Coordinates of C-alpha atoms in Angstrom, one line a residue:
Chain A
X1 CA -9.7 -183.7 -14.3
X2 CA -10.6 -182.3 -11.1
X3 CA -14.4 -183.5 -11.5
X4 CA -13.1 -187.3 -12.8
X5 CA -11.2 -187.2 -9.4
X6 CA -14.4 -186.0 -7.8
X7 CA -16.6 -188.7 -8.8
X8 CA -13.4 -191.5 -8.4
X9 CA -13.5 -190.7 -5.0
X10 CA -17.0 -190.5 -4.6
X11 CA -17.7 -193.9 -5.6
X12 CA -14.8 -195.4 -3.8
X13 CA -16.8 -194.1 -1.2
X14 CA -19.7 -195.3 -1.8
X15 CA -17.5 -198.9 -2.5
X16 CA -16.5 -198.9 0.7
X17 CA -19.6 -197.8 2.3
X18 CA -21.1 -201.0 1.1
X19 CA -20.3 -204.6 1.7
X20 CA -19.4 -204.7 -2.0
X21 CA -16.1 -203.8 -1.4
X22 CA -15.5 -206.2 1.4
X23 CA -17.3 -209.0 -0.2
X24 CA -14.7 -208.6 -3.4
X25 CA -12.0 -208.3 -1.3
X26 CA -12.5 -211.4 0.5
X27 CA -14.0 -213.9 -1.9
X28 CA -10.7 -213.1 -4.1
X29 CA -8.1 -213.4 -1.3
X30 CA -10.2 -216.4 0.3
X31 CA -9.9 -218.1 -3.4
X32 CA -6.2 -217.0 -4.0
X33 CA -5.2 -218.2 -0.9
X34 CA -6.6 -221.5 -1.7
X35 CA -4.9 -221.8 -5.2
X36 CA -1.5 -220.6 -3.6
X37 CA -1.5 -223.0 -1.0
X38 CA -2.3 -225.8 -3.4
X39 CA 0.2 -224.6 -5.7
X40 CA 2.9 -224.3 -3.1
X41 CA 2.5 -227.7 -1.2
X42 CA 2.6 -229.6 -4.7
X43 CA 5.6 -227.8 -5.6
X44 CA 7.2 -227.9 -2.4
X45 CA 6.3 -232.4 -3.0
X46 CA 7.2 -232.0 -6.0
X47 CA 11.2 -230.8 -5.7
X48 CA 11.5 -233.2 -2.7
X49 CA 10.7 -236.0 -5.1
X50 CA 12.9 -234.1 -7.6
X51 CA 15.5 -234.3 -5.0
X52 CA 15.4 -237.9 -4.1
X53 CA 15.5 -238.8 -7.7
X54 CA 18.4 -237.3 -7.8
X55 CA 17.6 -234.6 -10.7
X56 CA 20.0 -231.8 -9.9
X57 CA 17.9 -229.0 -12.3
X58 CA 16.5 -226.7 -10.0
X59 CA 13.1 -226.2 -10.0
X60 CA 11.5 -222.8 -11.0
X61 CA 9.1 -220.7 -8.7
X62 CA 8.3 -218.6 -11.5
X63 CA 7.1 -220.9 -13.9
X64 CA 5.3 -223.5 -11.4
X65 CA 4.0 -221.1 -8.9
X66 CA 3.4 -217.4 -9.7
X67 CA 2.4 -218.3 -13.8
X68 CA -0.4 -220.7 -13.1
X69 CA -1.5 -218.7 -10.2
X70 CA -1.6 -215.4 -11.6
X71 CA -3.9 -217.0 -14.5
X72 CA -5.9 -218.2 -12.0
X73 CA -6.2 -214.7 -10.3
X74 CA -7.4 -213.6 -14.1
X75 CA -9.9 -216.7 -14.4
X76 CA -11.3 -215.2 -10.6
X77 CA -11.1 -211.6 -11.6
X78 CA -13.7 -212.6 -14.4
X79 CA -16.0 -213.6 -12.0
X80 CA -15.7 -210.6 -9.7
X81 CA -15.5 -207.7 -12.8
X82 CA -19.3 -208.2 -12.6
X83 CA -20.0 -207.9 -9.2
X84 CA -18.1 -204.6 -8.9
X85 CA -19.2 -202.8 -12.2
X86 CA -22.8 -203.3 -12.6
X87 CA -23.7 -200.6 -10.3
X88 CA -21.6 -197.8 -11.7
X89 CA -24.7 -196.3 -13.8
X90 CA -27.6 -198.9 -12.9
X91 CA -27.8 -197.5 -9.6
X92 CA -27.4 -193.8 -10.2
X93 CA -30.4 -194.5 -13.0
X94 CA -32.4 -196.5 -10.4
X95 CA -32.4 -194.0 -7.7
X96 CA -32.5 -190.8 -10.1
X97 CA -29.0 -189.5 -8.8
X98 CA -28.1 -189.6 -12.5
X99 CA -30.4 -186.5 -12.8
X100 CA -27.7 -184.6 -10.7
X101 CA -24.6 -185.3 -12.6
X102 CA -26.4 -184.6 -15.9
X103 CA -27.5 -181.2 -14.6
X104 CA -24.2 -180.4 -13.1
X105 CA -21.4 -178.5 -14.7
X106 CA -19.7 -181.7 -15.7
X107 CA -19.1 -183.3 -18.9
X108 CA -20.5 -186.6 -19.5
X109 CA -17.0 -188.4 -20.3
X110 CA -15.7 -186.9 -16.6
X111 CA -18.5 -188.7 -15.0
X112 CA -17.7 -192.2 -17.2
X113 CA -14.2 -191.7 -16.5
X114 CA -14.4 -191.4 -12.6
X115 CA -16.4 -193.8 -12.3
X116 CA -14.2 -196.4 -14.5
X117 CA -11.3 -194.9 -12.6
X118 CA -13.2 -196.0 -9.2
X119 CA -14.3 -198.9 -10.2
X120 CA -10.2 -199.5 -11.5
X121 CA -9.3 -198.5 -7.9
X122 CA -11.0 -200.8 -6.1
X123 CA -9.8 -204.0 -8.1
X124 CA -6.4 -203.0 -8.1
X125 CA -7.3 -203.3 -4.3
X126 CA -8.7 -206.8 -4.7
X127 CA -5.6 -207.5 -6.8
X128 CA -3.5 -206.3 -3.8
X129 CA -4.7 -209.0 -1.6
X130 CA -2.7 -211.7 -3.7
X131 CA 0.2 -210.0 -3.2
X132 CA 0.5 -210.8 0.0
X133 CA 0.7 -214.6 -0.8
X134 CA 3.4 -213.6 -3.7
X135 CA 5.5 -212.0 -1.5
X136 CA 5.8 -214.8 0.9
X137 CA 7.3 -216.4 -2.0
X138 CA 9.7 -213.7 -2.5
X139 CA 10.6 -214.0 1.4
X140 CA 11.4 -217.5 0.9
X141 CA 12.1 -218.5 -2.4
X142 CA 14.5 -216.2 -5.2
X143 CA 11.3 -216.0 -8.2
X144 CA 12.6 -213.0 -11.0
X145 CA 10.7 -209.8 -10.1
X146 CA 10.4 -208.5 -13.7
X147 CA 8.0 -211.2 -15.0
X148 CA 6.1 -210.9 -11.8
X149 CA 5.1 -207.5 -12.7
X150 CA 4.7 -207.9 -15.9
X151 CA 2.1 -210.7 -14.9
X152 CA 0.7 -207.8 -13.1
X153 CA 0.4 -205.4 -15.3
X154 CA -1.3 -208.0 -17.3
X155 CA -3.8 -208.5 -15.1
X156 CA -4.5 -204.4 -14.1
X157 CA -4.8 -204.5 -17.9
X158 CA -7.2 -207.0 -18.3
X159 CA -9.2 -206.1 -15.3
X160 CA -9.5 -202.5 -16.2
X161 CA -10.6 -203.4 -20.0
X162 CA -13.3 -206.1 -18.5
X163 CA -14.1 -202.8 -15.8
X164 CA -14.8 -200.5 -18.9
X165 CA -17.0 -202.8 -20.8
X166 CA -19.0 -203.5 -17.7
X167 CA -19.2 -199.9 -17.6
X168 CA -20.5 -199.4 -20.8
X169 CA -22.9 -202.6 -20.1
X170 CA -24.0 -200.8 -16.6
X171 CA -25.0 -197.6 -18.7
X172 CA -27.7 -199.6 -20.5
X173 CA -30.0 -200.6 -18.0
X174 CA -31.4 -199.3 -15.2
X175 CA -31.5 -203.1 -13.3
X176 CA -27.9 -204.1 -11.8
X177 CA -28.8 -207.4 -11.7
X178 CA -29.5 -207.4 -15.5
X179 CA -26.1 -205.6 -15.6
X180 CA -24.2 -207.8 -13.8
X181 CA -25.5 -210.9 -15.2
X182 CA -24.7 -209.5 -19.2
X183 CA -20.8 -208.2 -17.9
X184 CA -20.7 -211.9 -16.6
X185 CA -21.4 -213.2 -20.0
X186 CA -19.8 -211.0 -22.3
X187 CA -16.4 -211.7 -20.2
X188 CA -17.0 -215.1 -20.5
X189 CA -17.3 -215.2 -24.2
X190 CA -14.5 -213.0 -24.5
X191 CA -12.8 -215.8 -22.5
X192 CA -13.9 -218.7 -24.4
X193 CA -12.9 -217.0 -28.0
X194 CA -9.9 -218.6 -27.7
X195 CA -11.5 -221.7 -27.5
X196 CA -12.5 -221.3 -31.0
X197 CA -9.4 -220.8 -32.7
X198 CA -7.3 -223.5 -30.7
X199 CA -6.9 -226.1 -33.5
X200 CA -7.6 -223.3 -36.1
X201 CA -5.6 -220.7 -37.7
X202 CA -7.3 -219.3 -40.6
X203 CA -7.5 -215.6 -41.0
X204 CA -11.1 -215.8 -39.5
X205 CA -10.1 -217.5 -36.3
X206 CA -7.0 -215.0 -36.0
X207 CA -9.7 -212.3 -35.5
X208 CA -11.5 -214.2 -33.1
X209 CA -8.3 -214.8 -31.4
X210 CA -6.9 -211.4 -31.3
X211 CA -10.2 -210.5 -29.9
X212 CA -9.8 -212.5 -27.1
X213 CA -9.3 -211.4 -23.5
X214 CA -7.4 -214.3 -22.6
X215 CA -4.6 -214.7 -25.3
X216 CA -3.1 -211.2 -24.6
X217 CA -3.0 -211.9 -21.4
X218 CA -1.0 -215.3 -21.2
X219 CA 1.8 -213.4 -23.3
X220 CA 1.9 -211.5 -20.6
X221 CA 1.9 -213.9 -17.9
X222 CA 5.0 -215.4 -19.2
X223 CA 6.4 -212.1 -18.7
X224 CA 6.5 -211.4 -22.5
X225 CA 5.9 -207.4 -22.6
X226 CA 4.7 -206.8 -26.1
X227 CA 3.4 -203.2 -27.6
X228 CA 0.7 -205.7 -29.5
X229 CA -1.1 -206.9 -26.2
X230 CA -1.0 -203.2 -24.6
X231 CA -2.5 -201.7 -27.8
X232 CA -4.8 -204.2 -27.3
X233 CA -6.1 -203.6 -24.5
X234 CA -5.9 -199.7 -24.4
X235 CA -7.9 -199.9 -27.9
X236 CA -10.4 -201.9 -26.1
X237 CA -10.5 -199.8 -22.9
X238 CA -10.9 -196.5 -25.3
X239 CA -13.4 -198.4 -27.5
X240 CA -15.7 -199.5 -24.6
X241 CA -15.5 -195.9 -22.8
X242 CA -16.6 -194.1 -25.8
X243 CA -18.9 -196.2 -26.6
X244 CA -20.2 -195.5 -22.9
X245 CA -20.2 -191.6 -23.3
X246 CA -22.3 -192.3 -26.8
X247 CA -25.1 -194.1 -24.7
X248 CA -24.8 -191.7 -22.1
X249 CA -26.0 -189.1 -25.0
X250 CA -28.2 -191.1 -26.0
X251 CA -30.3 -191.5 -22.6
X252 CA -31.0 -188.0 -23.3
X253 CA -32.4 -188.1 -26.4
X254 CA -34.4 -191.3 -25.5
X255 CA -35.7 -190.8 -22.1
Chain B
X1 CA -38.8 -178.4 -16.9
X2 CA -35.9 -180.9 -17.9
X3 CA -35.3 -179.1 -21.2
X4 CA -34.3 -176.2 -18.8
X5 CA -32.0 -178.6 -16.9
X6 CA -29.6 -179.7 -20.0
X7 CA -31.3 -183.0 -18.9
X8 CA -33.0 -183.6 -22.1
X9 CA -32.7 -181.7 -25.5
X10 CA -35.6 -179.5 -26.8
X11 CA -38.0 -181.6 -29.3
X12 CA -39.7 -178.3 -30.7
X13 CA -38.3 -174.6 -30.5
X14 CA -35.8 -173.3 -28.1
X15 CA -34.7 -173.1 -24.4
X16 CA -32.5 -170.4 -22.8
X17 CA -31.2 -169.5 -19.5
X18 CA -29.6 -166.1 -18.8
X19 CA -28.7 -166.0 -22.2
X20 CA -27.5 -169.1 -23.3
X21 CA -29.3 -171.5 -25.0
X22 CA -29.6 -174.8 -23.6
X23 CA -28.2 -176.8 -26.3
X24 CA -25.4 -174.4 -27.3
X25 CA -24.0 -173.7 -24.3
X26 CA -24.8 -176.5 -22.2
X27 CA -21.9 -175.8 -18.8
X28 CA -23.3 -172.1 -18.8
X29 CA -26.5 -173.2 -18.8
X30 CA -25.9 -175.7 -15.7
X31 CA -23.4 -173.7 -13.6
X32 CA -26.5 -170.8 -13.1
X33 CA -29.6 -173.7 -12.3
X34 CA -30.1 -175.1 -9.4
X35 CA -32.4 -178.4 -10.1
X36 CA -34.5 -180.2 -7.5
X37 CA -35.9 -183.4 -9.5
X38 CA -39.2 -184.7 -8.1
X39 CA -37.5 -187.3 -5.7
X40 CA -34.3 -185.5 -3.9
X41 CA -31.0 -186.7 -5.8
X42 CA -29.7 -188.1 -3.1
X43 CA -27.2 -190.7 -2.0
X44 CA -28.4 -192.5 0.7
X45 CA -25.1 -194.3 1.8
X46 CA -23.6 -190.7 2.2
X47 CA -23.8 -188.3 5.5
X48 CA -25.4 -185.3 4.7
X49 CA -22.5 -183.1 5.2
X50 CA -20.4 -185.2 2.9
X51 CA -23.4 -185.1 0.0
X52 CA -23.5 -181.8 0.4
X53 CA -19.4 -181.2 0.3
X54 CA -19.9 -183.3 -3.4
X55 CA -22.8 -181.8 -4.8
X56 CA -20.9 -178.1 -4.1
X57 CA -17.4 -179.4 -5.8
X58 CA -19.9 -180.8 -8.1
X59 CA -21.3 -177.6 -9.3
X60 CA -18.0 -175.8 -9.4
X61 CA -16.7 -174.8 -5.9
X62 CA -13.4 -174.5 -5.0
X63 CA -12.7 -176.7 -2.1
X64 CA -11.3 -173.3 -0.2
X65 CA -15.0 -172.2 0.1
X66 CA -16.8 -175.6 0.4
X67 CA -16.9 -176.0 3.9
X68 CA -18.0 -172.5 4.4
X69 CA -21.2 -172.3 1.6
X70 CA -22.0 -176.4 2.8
X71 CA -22.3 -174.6 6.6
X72 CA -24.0 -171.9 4.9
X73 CA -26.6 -174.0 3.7
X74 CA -27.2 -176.0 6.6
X75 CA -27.9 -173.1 8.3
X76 CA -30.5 -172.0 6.2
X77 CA -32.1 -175.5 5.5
X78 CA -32.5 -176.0 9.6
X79 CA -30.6 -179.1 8.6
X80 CA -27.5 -178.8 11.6
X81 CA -29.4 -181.5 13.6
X82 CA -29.0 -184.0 10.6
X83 CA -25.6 -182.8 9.4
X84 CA -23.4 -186.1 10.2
X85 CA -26.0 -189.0 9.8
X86 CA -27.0 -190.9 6.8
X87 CA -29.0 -189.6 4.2
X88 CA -31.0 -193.1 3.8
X89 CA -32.2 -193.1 7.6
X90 CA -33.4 -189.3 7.6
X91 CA -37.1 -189.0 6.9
X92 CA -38.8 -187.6 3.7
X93 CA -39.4 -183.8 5.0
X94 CA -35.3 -184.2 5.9
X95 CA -34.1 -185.7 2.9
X96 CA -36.5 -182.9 0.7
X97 CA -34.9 -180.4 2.4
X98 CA -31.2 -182.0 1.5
X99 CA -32.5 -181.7 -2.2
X100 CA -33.2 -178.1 -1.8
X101 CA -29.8 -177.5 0.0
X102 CA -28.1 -179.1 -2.9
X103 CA -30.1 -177.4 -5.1
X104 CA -29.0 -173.6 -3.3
X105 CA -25.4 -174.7 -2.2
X106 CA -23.5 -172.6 -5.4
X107 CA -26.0 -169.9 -5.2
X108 CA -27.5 -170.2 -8.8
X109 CA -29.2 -167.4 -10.6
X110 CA -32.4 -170.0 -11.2
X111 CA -34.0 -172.5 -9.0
X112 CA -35.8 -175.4 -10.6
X113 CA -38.0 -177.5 -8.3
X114 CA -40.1 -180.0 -9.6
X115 CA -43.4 -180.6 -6.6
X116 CA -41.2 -179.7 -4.1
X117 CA -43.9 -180.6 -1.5
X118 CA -45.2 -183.3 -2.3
X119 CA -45.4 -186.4 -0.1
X120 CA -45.1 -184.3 2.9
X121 CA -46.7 -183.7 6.1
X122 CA -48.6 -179.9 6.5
X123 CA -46.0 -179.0 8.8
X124 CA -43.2 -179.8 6.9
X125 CA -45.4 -178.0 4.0
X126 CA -45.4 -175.2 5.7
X127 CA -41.8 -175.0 6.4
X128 CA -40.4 -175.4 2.8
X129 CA -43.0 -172.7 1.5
X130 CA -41.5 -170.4 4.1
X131 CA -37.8 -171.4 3.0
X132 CA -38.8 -170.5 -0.7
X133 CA -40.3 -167.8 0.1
X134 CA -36.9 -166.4 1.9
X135 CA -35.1 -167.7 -1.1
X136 CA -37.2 -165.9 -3.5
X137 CA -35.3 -162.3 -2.6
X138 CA -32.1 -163.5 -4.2
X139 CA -32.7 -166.4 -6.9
X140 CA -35.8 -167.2 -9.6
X141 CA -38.1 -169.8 -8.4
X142 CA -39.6 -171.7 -11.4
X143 CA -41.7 -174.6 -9.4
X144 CA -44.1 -177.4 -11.0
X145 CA -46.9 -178.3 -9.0
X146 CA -50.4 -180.0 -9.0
X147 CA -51.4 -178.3 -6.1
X148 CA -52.9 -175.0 -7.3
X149 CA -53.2 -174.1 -3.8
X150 CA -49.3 -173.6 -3.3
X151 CA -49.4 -171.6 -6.0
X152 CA -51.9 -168.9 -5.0
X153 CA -49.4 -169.3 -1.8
X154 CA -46.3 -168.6 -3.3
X155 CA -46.1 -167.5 -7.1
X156 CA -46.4 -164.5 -8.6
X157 CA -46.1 -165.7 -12.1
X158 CA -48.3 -168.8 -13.3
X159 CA -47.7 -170.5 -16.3
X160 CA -50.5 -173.3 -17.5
X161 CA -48.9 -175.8 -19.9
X162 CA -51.3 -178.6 -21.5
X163 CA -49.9 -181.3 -23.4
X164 CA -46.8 -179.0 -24.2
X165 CA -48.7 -176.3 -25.2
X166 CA -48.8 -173.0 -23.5
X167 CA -52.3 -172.4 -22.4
X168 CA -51.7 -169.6 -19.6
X169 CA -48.9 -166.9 -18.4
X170 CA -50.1 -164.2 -16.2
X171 CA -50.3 -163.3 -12.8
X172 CA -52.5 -164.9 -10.8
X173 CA -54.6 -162.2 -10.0
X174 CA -54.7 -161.6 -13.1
X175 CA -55.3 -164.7 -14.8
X176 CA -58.4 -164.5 -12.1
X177 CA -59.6 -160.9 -13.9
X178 CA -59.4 -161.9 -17.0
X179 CA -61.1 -165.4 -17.1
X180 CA -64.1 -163.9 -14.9
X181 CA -64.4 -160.3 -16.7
X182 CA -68.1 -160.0 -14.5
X183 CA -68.1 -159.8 -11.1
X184 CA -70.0 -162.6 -9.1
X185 CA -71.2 -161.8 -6.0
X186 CA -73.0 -164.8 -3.3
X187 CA -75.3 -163.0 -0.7
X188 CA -77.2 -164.1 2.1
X189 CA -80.9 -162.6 2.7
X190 CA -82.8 -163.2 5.9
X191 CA -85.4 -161.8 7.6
X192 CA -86.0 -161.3 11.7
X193 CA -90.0 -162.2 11.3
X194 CA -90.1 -165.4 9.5
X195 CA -88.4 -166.1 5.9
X196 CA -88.5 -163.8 3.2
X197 CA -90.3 -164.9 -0.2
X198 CA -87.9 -166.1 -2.7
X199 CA -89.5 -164.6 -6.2
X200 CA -90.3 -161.6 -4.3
X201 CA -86.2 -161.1 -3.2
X202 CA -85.5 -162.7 -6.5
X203 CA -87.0 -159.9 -8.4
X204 CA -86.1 -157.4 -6.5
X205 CA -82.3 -158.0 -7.1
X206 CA -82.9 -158.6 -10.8
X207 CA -83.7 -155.2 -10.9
X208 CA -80.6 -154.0 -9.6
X209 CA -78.8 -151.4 -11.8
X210 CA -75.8 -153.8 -13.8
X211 CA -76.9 -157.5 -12.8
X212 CA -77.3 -160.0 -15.7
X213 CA -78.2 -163.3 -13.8
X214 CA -80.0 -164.1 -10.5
X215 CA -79.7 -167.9 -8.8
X216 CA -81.1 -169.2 -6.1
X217 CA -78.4 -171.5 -4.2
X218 CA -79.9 -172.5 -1.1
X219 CA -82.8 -171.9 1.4
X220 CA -82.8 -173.1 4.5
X221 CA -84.1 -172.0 8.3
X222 CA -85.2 -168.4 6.8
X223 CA -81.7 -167.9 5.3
X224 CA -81.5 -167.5 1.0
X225 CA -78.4 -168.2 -0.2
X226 CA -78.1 -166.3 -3.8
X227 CA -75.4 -165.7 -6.7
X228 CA -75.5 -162.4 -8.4
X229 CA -73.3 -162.1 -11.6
X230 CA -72.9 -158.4 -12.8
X231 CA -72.6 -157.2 -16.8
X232 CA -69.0 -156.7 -18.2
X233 CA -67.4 -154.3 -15.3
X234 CA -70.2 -153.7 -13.5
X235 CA -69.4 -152.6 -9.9
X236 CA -72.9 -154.2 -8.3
X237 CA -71.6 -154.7 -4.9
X238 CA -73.1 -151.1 -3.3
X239 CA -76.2 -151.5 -5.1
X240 CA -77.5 -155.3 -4.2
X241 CA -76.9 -154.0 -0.2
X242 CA -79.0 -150.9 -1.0
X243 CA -81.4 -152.8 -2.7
X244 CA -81.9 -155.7 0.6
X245 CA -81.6 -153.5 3.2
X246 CA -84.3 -151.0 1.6
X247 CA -86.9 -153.7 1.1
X248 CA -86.5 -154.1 4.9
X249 CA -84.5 -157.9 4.5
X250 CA -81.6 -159.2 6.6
X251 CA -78.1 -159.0 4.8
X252 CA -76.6 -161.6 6.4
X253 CA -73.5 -161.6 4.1
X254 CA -72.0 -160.6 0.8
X255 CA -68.9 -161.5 -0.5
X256 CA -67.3 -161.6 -3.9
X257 CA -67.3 -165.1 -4.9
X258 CA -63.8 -165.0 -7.1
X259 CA -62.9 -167.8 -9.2
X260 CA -60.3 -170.3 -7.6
X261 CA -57.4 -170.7 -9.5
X262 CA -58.7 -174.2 -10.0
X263 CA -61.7 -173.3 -12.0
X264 CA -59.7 -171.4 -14.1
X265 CA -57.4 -174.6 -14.3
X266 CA -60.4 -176.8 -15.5
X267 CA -61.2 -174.1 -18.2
X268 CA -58.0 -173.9 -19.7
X269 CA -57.1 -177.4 -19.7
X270 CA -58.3 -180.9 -20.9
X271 CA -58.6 -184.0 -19.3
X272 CA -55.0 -184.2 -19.0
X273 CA -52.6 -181.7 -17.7
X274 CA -50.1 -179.9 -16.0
X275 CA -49.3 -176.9 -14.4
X276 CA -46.2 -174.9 -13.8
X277 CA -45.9 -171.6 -11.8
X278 CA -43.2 -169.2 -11.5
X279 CA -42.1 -166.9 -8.8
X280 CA -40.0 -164.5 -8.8

């Protein structure tokens, strides 16, 4: 425990050391703050027209701002997973720093861990950024907290199961390019799975669409809390970091 | 070298460090090594005080004691001027030494260092020999090198491995005994009038109580330049002098002509090999 909290720190370190961090940070609040204002000023339009028509319903924040946003934060967060996992192990195997955790009293899954758990960190950071647009809403408007962070936790989930395969992917190679690019595409296809199955619901395409990153998530952007979607992803997390400390072994016996 | 490490797993046989076997024991094995890998394992976005806090926490120090045994190290690694820049602007002599503090910081019982000197300047050579050399009192040195003459320097122990196969373990001195078993001797004859005839000396020394072989190396400006090699532990030395000086000849010099460590190198080795020394 002590050691996973060693190397977590070490590599938020090394995060913000770099302009990775930074570069994250910005792009994602530079690109949510451009989908909130859109969303904002056509809903803002939108209930004045409302209003002038005459239509007493009131309009909802929750399901016309903060839903379609939050998927879009997901739909950005697949974009910047990449960009903040494929170092994790590329580098350290690059620059033969690798050599000095494998030599140190330190199990294998401590080092995987930490680093996942750094890697978590600093999204949850990026992720942070949008709040600051969501609570403007809050000061102004009366959304429902609960789905909000339910939304949330949807997206910590999602992030940190995209964070651990990207992990996993990172451990493979020794070239973070090559890393970053194969994250980028095995998130997207995880994406587009639910393509597949979306006029389609035979027991194969139910497979497909359980396997999807995307379909657990929008249950849980509607604020839908369901045991089926956090098994889900915690399987996948597990999955993905075991199958990291595997390859980790197996560096030994190849090299 | 990275069998001993816990880096990679034994192919053939079996590997053990103060008693526990690399594959069983694993954590033992790793909390008593020190490991310098052939470039220093260093991060380069890290001050060297803060890479050197890690590593220590790393290898099992309580955070109580950190500061003290990272000052400790620093200290003996001359590396206080470097202490709170970045490791990726220091130079290579710098960041070897970093390696070696890291490798030292939790006071192992065994210190692996893969060509600790290469790529550097004499000076900086020089400096790092002298460090092992302190660190040799308290810890076991194993160090790979390619430079045979570090290892006349500073090993006691040499081990010769050629494509994984143990060809050598001795001392170097040794290792120098054994391979030679005859002495070998190079002398220079002169003479004050004029040069000396080479049969003529030639003869003379093959006469010599205990020589087996005579050459003629060199002549030049009055000066012969010869190679003497004795029987099987034949002390010739006294006798050869006796033997110029009586026929009325210069004896310019006479040395023992040993054979380098490198000579013995090429005769225990192929075309392709590597060499490991110990010190202790």
């Amino acid at each position: 425990m002590r050691n996973t909290l060693l190397i977590c720190k070490k590599e938020l370190k090394s995060y913000f050391a770099s302009p990775i961090a930074y570069a994250v940070m910005a792009l994602f609040g530079l690109i949510f703050g451009f989908g909130f204002f859109t969303a904002t000023r056509d809903f803002v339009r939108f209930s004045f027209q409302a209003q002038m028509m005459g239509q007493q319903q009131p309009m909802n924040v929750n399901d016309q701002i903060i839903r379609p946003l939050l998927g879009f934060a997901s739909t950005i967060a697949l974009f910047l997973v990449p960009m903040i996992s494929m170092r994790l192990l590329a580098e350290e195997k690059r620059t033969g720093t690798i050599e000095l955790l494998m030599t140190s009293p330190i199990r294998d899954i401590e080092i995987i861990l930490g680093k996942w758990l750094g890697a978590v960190i600093l999204y949850l950071c990026v992720l942070g950024m949008s709040m600051l647009n969501v609570a403007m809403l809050f000061a102004w408007g009366k959304p429902d907290l609960k789905p909000v962070l339910v939304a949330y936790l949807g997206l910590i989930l999602q992030g940190a199961t995209l964070l651990a395969i990207g992990t996993f992917i990172s451990t493979t190679t020794r070239n973070q390019i090559v890393a970053g690019g194969v994250t980028f595409f095995v998130c997207l296809l995880l994406w587009l799975l639910s393509w597949f199955t979306a006029f389609d619901s035979g027991p194969f395409s139910q497979v497909v669409n359980y396997l999807s990153i995307v379909t657990h998530f929008e249950n849980l952007s509607k604020g839908v809390l369901s045991t089926k979607d956090v098994v889900f992803y915690f399987s996948m997390i597990f999955f993905s970091l075991f199958i990291t400390s595997r390859a980790m072994e197996s560096l030994r016996w190849r090299s | 070298m990275r069998v001993l490490t816990c880096f990679l797993p034994p192919s053939a046989g079996k590997a053990s460090i103060a008693g526990f076997d690399v594959l069983e024991h694993p954590m033992e094995v790793k909390k008593r090594i020190g490991y310098l890998p052939e470039t220093p394992p260093v991060y380069p976005e890290m001050e060297v005080i803060e890479y050197l806090t890690f590593v220590g926490q790393l290898k099992g120090i309580s955070s109580a004691d950190i500061k003290r045994k990272a000052d400790e190290v620093i200290g003996r690694c001359s590396l206080g001027d470097v202490r709170a820049k970045l490791i990726g602007k220091l130079s290579k002599g710098y960041r070897q030494r970093v390696g070696i503090a890291q490798a030292i910081i939790h006071n192992p019982d065994v210190l692996i260092l893969d060509e600790p000197t290469s790529g550097l300047d004499p000076k900086q050579i020089i400096e790092i020999r002298e460090l092992l050399r302190q660190l040799a009192g308290d810890h076991t040195i194993i160090l790979s090198t390619h430079i045979l003459s570090e290892v006349e320097h500073s090993c006691e122990r040499v081990i010769i491995i050629s494509q994984g196969k143990l060809v050598a373990q001795d001392s170097v001195a040794n290792l120098t005994n054994r391979l030679r078993g005859s002495e070998a001797v190079s002398l220079e004859v002169g003479s004050a009038d004029g040069r000396p005839d080479p049969t003529e000396v030639q003869v003379r020394l093959e006469q010599v109580n205990g020589v087996s072989r005579v050459m003629m190396k060199e002549s030049k400006d009055g000066r012969l330049i010869f190679e003497v090699e004795s029987l099987q532990g034949r002390q010739i030395r006294a006798d050869l002098a006796r033997s110029v000086v009586n026929a009325g000849w210069n004896l310019n010099e006479l040395h023992a002509a040993g054979l380098s460590l490198e000579d013995i190198f090429l005769q225990l080795t192929t075309a392709e090999s590597k060499s490991e020394g110990g010190q202790k």
